[in-house]
Coordinates of C-alpha atoms in Angstrom, one line a residue:
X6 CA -53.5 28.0 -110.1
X7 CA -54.9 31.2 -108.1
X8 CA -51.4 33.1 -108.0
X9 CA -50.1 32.4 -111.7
X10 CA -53.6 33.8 -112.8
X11 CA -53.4 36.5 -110.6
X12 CA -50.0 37.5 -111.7
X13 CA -51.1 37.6 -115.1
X14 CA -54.1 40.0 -114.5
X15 CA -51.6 42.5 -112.7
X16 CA -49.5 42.5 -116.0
X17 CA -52.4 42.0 -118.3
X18 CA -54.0 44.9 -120.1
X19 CA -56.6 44.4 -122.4
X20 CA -56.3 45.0 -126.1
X21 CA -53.0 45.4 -126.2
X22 CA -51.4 45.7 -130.1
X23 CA -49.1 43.2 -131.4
X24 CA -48.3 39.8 -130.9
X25 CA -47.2 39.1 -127.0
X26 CA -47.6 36.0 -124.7
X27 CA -47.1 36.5 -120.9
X28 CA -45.9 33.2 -118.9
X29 CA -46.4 33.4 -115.3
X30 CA -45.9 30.8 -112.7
X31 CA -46.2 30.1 -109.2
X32 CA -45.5 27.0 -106.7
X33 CA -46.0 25.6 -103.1
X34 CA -44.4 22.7 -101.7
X35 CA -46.9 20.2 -99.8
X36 CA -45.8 18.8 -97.0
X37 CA -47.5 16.0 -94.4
X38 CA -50.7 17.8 -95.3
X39 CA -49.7 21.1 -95.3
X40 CA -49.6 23.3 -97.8
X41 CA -45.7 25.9 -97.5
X42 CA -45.1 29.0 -98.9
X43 CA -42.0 30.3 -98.2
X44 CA -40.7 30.3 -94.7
X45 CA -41.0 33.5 -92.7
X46 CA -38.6 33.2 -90.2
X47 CA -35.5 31.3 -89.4
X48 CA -37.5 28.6 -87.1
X49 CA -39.9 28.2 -89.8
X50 CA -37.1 27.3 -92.4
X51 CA -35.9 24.8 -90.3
X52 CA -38.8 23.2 -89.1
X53 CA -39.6 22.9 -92.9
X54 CA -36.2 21.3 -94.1
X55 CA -36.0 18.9 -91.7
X56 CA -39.1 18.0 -91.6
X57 CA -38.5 16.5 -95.3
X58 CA -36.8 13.1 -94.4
X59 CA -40.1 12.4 -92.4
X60 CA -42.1 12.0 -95.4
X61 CA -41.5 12.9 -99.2
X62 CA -42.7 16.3 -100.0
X63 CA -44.5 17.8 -103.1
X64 CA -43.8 20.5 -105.0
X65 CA -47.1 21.8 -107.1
X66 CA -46.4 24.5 -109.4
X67 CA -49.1 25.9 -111.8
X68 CA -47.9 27.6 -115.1
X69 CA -50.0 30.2 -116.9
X70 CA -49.4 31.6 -120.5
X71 CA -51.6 34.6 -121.9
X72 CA -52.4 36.2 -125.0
X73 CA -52.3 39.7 -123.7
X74 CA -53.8 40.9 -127.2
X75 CA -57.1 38.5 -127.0
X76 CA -56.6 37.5 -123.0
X77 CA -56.8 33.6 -124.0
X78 CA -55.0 31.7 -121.0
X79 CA -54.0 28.7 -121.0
X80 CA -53.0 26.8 -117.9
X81 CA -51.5 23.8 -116.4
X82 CA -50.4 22.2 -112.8
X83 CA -47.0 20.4 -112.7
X84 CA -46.0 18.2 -109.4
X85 CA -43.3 16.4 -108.1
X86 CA -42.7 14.5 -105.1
X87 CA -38.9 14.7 -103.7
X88 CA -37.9 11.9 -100.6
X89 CA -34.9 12.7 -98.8
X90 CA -32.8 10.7 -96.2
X91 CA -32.0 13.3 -92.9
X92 CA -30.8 16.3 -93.0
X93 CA -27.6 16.6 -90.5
X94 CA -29.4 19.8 -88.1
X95 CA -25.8 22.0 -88.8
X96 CA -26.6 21.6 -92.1
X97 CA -30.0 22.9 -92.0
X98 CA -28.7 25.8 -89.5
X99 CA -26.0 26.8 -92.4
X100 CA -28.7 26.1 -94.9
X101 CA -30.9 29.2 -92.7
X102 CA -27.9 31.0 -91.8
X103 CA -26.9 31.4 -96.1
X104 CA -30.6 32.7 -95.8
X105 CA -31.4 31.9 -99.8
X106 CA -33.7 29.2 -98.2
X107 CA -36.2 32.5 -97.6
X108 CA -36.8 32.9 -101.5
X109 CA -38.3 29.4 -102.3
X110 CA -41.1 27.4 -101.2
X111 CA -40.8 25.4 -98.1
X112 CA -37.5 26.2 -98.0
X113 CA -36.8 23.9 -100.6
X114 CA -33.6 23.9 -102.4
X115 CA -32.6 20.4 -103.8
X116 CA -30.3 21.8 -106.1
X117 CA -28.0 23.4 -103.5
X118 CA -25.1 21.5 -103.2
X119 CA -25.3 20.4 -99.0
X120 CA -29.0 19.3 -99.9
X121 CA -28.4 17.0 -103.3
X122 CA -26.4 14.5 -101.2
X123 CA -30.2 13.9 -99.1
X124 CA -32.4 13.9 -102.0
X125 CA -32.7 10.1 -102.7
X126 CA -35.5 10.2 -105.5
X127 CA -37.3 12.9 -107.7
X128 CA -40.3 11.4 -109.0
X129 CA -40.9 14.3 -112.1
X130 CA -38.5 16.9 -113.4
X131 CA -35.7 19.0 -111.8
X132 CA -36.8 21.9 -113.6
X133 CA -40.3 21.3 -112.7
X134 CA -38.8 20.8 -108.9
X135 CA -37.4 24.1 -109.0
X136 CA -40.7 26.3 -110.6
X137 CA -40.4 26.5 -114.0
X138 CA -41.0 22.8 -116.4
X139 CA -39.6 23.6 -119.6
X140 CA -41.8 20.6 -121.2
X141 CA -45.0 21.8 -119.9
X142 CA -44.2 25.8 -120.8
X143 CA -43.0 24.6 -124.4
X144 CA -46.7 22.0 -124.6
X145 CA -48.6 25.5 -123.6
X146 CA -46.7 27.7 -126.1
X147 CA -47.3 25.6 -129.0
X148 CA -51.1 25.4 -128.3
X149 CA -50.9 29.1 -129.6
X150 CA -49.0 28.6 -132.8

């Protein structure tokens, strides 16, 4: 919850004329205990990705939407848990080597076409999976009109 609410006060000015709503969202993936941000360096990447067929992972992802005319926030917290079979270790290398694993959490990418054929179950939403649920943005919208 701490980062989406902290991106919103960095875009948030007070009193602000007009009608305007800010979403803002943020997301680790929790791993075996450990909570990942997104991996650093290369060895970090692929200690994360194939650590995934040990155990499932989570993906918890907070989603914040403000009034910026009265500063009314509301917020919710969206998980998912993803289980994988192995990861082949040349595909994790190509997976580092592409390099898009460094802009997501954990490194996690279950969209990417050499991962889908791991991912055996979701448990929640793809969208919510990948940082952004639809339903839960849409539930906090309406509870402003």
């Amino acid at each position: 919850q701490r980062p989406s609410r902290k991106k919103m006060k960095l875009l948030q000015e007070p009193g602000q004329e007009g009608e305007a709503l800010l979403i803002t969202c943020d997301q680790v993936v929790v791993h075996e205990g450990r909570i990942l941000e997104k991996p650093e360096t290369a060895e970090e990447a692929r200690e994360f990705i194939a650590g995934y067929a040990r155990n499932p992972c989570s993906t918890v992802g907070a989603v914040a939407v403000t009034d910026l005319g009265t500063g009314r926030v509301e917020l919710e917290v969206d998980e998912a848990h993803i289980h994988f079979t192995p990861i082949p270790m040349d595909t994790v290398d190509a997976l580092v080597e592409e390099g898009e694993v460094f802009w997501c959490a954990g490194g996690l990418m279950v969209e990417h076409e050499m991962v889908q054929p791991h991912v055996t179950k979701i448990e929640g939403t793809m969208d919510g999976v990948m940082g952004l649920p639809k339903a839960r943005v849409l539930g906090l919208l309406s509870k402003f009109y």
